């Protein structure tokens, strides 16, 4: 006798529908799972058997073989428990095998028969629906999340007994199957730029960074407001489009950092890992299925590294791959896992280890070489990708409150629209993505002259030339100027050379 149903396994954000097939034969009672199970799947045997018994259904006293296919796919974690239980009981004809065969089931089983929430339900259900399987059963705790997938017919299950009863079994437990629709709660109000007093240069830098997608370095003493500024960058960025919203939400689902009640994530995320965080927490990793780290949680949003020189060099070095490719590849014994990781990087740094080197440096107690070493930890290849570097001076009592985020966001949106109209035919969205040679060809000779002059003076490197040129285009877009003039170039040099 054979029982079948389906489940989904994830590699990175990619979901694969798998067939769960159970075979029940006469012979000495045994329970085998085949199809590349890892250690946690072996534990699944105990959970499944105990959960079935706790649901008041007799475990078949026969020779049971469960096959998860395709066998080539690495399978990890407890999300296939529920499907294994249902397939076994379908094979034993304890539940309706035909109805079971039409279901995709996800969920971890507790020994008491409870259906526990699992990670990654959103990408898993999206994969099931994309493969033509609309009827999905998920843990009740994940039902809101699953219901975000258009076209999914979601059943949220509290207990195995309820699932079995719905499939015709005589199962009993104090539980029920519930179907839930996503609840709409208003999104959290992000911090506003009007809270930032003074800091005209840094505010301009933030606006330009938002408009052109440029990475940003903020340098200044502790308490100057670097973190306040960085936290306000997502608030002036445009909403995520539908594809990005699903991707950003799916990464959070997989990381277990997702609140289903607020629906799809529509605003650019902000991630600020501490410098003591593990490399796995920042780039992703862990045993078994590699989990997304901060670089992926920041996808389509902002990754903020406060006190950037304090991060271990090997962690800073791992940022180069996502900065270049917009994704991170995590290598594991059973293969590579890819996660999206296209973020806007904001680094904050004190001017020296003691933090007090401001102006002439009178308040600083650091030796010159200690100061050099400190900033030297931000390696050249990383700094090369940072278009904007500005000083954030200590706050002063005379500082006035600034413009609010809404007004800045409106200018950013206009500038982005202008850039997109020019760049979209070439496959780029913002100036920061445009290669230097192409940009040099489309810039007027007069505008370029100011930059060549800076190169001749030795004030600008060849790489610095392209970065300043990208900034000049973004400044022109913010002004609606069509193309950069010499004053945009001068302003760009200021943003670029703000920190030596
Ligand atoms: Zn110092």
PDB file of C-alpha atoms in Angstrom, residues 7 18 37 44 52 80 92 109 114 127 131 134 168 223 273-274 297 313 320 359 368 375 377 394 396 443 486:
ATOM      1  CA  UNK A   7       6.147  19.052   0.977  1.00  0.00           C
ATOM      2  CA  UNK A  18       9.219  17.214  -3.037  1.00  0.00           C
ATOM      3  CA  UNK A  37      17.930  12.600   5.160  1.00  0.00           C
ATOM      4  CA  UNK A  44      11.833  13.214  12.615  1.00  0.00           C
ATOM      5  CA  UNK A  52       0.664  10.092  15.651  1.00  0.00           C
ATOM      6  CA  UNK A  80       8.624  17.750   6.446  1.00  0.00           C
ATOM      7  CA  UNK A  92      -2.065   2.551   6.120  1.00  0.00           C
ATOM      8  CA  UNK A 109       5.453  17.995  14.894  1.00  0.00           C
ATOM      9  CA  UNK A 114       1.093  19.844  18.089  1.00  0.00           C
ATOM     10  CA  UNK A 127       7.249  27.631  -4.654  1.00  0.00           C
ATOM     11  CA  UNK A 131       4.574  24.544  -9.267  1.00  0.00           C
ATOM     12  CA  UNK A 134      -2.430  25.551  -4.462  1.00  0.00           C
ATOM     13  CA  UNK A 168     -11.262  11.402   7.394  1.00  0.00           C
ATOM     14  CA  UNK A 223      27.405  61.807  19.878  1.00  0.00           C
ATOM     15  CA  UNK A 273      24.674  44.470  13.258  1.00  0.00           C
ATOM     16  CA  UNK A 274      27.023  45.179  16.155  1.00  0.00           C
ATOM     17  CA  UNK A 297      18.159  40.980   5.810  1.00  0.00           C
ATOM     18  CA  UNK A 313      38.818  42.580   8.931  1.00  0.00           C
ATOM     19  CA  UNK A 320      33.019  42.725  -1.072  1.00  0.00           C
ATOM     20  CA  UNK A 359      39.372  70.145  13.838  1.00  0.00           C
ATOM     21  CA  UNK A 368      49.455  59.538  15.026  1.00  0.00           C
ATOM     22  CA  UNK A 375      41.216  54.082   9.859  1.00  0.00           C
ATOM     23  CA  UNK A 377      41.233  48.876   8.993  1.00  0.00           C
ATOM     24  CA  UNK A 394      29.837  67.707  16.908  1.00  0.00           C
ATOM     25  CA  UNK A 396      26.095  72.761  18.332  1.00  0.00           C
ATOM     26  CA  UNK A 443      29.191  63.751 -19.758  1.00  0.00           C
ATOM     27  CA  UNK A 486      30.529  72.454 -13.538  1.00  0.00           C
TER      28      UNK A 486
END
